[in-house]
Short mmCIF file of N, CA and C in Angstrom, two decimals:
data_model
loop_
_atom_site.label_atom_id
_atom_site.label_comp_id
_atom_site.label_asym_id
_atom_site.label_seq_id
_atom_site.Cartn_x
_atom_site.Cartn_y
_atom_site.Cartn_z
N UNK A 1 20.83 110.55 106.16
CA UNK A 1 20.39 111.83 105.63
C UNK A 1 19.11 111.60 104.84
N UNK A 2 18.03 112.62 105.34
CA UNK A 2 16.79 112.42 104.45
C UNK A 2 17.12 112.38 102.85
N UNK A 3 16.03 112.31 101.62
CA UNK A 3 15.80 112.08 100.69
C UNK A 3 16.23 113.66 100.10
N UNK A 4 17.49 113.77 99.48
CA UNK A 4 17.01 115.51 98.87
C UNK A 4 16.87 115.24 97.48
N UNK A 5 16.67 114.86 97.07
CA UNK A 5 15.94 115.00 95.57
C UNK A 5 16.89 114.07 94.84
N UNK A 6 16.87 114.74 93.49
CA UNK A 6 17.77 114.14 92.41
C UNK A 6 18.74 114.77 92.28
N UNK A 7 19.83 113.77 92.59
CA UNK A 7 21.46 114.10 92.49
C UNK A 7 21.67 115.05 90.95
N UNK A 8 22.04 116.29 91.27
CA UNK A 8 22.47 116.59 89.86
C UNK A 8 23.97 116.94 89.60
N UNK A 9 24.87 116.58 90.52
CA UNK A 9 26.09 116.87 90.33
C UNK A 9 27.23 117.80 91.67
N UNK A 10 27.90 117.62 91.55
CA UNK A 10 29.28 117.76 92.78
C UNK A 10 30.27 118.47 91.89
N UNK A 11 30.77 119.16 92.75
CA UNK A 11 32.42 119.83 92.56
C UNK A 11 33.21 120.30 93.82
N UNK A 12 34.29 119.94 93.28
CA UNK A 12 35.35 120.29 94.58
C UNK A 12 35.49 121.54 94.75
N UNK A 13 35.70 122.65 96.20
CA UNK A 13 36.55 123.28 96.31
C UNK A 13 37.88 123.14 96.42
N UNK A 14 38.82 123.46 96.00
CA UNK A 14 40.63 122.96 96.51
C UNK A 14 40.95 124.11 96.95
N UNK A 15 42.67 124.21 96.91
CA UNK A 15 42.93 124.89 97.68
C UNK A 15 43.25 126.52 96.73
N UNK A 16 42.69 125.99 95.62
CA UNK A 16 42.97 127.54 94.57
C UNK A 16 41.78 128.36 94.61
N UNK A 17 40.28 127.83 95.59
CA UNK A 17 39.13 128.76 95.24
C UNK A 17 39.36 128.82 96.68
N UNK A 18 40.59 128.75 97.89
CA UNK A 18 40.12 128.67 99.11
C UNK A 18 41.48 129.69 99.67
N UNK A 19 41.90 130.95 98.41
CA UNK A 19 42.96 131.59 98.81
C UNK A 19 42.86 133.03 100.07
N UNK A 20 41.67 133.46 100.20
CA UNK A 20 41.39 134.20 101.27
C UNK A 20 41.48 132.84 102.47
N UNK A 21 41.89 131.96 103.03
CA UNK A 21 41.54 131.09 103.75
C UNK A 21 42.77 130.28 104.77
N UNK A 22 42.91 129.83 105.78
CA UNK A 22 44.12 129.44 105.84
C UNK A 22 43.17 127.52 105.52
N UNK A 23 41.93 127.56 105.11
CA UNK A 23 41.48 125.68 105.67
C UNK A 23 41.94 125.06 104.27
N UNK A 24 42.34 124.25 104.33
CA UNK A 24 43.11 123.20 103.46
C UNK A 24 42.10 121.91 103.31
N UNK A 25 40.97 122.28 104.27
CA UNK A 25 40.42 120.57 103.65
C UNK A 25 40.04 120.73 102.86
N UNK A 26 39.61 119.11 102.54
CA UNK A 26 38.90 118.90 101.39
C UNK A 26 37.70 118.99 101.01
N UNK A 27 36.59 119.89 100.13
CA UNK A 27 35.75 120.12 100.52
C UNK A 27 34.52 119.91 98.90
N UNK A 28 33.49 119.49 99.24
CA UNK A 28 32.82 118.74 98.05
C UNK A 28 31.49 119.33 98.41
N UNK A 29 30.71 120.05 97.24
CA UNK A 29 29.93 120.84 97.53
C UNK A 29 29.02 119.87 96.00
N UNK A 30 27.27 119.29 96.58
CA UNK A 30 26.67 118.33 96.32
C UNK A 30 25.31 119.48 96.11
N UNK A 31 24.50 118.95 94.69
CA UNK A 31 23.72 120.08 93.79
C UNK A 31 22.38 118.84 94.19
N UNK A 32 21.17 119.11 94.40
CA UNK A 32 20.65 118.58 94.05
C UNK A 32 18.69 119.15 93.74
N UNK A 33 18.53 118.73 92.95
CA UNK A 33 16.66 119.02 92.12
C UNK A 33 15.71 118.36 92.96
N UNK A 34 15.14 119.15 93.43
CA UNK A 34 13.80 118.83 94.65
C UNK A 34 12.32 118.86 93.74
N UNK A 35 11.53 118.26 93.96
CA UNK A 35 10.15 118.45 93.68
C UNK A 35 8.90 118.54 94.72
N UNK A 36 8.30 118.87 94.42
CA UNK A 36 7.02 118.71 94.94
C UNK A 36 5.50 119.26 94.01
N UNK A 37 4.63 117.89 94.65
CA UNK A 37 3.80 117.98 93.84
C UNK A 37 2.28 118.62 94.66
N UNK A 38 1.82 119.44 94.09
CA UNK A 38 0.12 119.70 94.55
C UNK A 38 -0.65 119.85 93.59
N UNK A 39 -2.05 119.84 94.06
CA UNK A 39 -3.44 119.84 93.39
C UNK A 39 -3.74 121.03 93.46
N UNK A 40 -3.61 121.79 92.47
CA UNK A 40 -4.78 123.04 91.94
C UNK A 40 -5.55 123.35 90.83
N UNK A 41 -6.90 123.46 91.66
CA UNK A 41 -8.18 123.56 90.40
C UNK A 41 -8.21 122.40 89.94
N UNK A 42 -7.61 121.37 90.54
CA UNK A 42 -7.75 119.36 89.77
C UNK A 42 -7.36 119.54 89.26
N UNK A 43 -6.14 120.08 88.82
CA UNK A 43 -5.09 119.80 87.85
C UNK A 43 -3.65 119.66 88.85
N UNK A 44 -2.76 118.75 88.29
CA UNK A 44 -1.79 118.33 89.02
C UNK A 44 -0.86 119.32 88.88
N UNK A 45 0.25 119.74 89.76
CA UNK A 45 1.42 120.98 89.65
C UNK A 45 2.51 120.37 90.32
N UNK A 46 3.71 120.39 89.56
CA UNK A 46 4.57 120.21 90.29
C UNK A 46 5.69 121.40 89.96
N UNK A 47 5.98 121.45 91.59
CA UNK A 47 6.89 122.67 91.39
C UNK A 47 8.47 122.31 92.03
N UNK A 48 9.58 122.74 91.58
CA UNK A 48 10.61 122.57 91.96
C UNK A 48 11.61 123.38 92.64
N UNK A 49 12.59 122.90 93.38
CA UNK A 49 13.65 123.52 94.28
C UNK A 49 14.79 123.12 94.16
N UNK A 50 15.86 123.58 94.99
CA UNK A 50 17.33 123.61 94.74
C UNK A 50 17.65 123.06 96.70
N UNK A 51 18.86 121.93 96.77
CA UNK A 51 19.22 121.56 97.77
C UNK A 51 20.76 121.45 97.53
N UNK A 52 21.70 122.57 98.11
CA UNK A 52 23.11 122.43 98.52
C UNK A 52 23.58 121.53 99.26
N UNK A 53 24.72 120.90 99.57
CA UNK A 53 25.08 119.93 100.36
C UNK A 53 26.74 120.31 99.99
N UNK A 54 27.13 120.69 101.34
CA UNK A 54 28.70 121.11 101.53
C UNK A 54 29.31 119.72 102.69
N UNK A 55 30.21 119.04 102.14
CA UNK A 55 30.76 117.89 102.71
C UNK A 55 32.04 118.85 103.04
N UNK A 56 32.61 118.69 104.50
CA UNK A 56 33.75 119.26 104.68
C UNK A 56 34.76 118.56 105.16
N UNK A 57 36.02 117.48 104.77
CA UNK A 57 36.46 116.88 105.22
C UNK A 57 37.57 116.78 106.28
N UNK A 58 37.33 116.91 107.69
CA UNK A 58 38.47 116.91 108.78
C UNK A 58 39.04 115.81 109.50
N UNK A 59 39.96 115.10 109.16
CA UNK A 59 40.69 114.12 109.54
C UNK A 59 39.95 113.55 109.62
N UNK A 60 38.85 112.39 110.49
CA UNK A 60 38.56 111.31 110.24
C UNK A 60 36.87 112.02 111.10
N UNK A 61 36.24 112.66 110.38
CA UNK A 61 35.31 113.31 110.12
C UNK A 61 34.77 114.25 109.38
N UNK A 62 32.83 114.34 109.09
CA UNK A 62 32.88 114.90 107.73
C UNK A 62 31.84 115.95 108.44
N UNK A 63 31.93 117.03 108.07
CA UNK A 63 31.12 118.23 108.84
C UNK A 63 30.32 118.53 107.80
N UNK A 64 28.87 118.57 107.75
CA UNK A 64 27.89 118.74 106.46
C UNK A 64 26.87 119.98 106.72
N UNK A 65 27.02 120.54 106.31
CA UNK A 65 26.12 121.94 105.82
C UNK A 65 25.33 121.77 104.52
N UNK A 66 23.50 121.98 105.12
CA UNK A 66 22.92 122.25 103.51
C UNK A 66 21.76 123.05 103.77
N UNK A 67 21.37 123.78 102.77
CA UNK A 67 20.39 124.67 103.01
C UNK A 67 19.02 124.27 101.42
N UNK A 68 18.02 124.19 101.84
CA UNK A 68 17.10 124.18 100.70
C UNK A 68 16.15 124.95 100.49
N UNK A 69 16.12 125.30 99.29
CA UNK A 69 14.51 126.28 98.62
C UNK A 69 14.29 125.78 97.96
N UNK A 70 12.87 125.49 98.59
CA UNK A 70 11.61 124.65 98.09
C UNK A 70 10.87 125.57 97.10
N UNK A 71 9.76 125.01 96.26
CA UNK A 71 9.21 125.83 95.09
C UNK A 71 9.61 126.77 94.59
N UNK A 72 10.48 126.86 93.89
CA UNK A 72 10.94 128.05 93.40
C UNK A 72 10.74 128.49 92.07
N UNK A 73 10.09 127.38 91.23
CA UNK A 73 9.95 127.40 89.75
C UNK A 73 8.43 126.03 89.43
N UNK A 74 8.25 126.36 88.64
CA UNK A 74 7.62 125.02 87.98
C UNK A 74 7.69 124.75 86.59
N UNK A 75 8.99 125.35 86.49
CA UNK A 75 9.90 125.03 85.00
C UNK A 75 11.36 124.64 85.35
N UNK A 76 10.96 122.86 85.28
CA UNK A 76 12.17 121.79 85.29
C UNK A 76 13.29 122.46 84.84
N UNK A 77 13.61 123.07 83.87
CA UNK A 77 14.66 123.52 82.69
C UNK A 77 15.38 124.47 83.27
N UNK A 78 14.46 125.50 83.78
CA UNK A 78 14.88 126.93 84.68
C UNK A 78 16.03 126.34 85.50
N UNK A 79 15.12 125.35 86.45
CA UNK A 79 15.77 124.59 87.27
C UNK A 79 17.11 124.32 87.52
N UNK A 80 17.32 123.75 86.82
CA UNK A 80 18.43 122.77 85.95
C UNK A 80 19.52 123.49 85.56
N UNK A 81 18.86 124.51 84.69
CA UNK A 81 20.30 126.11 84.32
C UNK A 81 20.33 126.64 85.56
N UNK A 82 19.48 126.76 86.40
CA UNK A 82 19.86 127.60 87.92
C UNK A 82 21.19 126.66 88.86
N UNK A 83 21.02 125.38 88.50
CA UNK A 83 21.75 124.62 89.31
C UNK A 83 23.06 124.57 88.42
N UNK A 84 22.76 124.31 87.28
CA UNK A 84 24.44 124.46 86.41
C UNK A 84 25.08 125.65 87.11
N UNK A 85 24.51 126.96 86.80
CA UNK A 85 25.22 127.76 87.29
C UNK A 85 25.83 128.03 88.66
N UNK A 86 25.29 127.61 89.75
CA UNK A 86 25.53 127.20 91.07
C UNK A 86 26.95 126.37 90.74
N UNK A 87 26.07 125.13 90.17
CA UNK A 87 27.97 124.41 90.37
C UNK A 87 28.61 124.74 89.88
N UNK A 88 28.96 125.71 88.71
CA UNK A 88 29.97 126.53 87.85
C UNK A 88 30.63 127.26 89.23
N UNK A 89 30.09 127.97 89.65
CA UNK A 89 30.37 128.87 90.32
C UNK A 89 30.50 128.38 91.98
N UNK A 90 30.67 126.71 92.66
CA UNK A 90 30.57 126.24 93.69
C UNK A 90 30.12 127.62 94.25
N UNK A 91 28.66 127.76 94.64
CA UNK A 91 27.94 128.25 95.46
C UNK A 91 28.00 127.44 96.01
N UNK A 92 28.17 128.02 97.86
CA UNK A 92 28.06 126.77 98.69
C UNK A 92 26.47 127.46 99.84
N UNK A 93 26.20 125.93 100.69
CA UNK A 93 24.36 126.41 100.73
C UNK A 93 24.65 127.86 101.66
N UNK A 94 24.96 128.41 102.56
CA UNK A 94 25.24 129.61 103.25
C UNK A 94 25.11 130.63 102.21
N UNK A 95 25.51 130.64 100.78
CA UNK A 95 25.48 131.86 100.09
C UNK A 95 24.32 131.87 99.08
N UNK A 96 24.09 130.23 99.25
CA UNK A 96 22.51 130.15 97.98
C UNK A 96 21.10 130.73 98.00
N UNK A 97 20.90 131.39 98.86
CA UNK A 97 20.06 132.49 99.24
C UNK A 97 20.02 133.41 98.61
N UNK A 98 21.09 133.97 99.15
CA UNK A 98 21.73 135.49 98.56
C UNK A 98 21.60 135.31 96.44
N UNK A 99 22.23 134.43 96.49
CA UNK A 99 22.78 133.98 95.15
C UNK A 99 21.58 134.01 94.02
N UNK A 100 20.66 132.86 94.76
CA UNK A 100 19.52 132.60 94.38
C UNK A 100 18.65 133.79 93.94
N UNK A 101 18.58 134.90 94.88
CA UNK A 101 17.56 135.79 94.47
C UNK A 101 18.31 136.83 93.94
N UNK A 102 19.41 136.74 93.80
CA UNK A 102 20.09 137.57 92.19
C UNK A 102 19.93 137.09 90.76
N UNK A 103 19.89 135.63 90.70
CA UNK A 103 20.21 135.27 89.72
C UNK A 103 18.60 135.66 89.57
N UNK A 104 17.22 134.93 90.13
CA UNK A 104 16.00 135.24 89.66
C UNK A 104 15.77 136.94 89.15
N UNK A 105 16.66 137.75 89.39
CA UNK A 105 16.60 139.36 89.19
C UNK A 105 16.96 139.16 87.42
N UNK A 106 17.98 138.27 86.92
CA UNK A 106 18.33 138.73 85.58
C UNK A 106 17.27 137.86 85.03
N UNK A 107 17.48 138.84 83.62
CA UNK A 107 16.60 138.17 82.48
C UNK A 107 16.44 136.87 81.86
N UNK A 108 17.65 136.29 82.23
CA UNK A 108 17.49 134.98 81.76
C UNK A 108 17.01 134.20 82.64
N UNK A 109 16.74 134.31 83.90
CA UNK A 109 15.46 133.77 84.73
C UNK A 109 14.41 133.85 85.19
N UNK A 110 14.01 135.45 84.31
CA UNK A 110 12.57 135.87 84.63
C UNK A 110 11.52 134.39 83.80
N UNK A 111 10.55 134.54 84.50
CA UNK A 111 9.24 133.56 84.19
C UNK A 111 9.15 134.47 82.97
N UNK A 112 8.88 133.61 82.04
CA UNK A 112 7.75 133.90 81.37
C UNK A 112 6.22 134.27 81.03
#
């Protein structure tokens, strides 16, 4: 698997967030902080993103789903509380879209 950034943390689904469901596996949903860097006006910018990673475990195979958004901030911190809240809430990558451009709607993630 390519490079997705910096590991920022994992949580399980079990079988108590999986009650609309009949699937019983085991399932590990992986957070991770993307960067990228460019040149504007000769000054250096780096801007950051969010990379999901859903591990799904079926008998003696692992089925992986991930979805990423690239630049989404160029405030590390934003970042970082955007992804806490993700893993609070195991957003898994299929809904981090959706998710994503709600949470940028409230106030506590408007830019400054």
């Amino acid at each position: 698997m390519k490079n997705l950034g910096n590991y920022y943390g994992a949580t399980l689904i079990d079988t108590t967030d999986l009650v609309d469901t009949s699937n019983k596996n085991r399932i590990i949903l992986e957070y991770y902080k993307n960067k990228k860097h460019s040149l504007k006006k000769v000054k250096l910018k780096t801007s950051y993103g969010i990379t999901v990673v859903k591990k799904e475990y079926k008998e003696d195979k692992v089925k992986l789903e991930s979805n990423t958004i690239k630049q989404i901030s160029t405030n590390e911190a934003k970042i970082k509380n955007i992804i806490k809240v993700l893993k609070t809430y195991k957003v898994t990558p299929i809904a981090l879209n959706d998710v994503l451009t709600d949470l940028l709607k409230t106030s506590e993630f408007q830019e400054n």
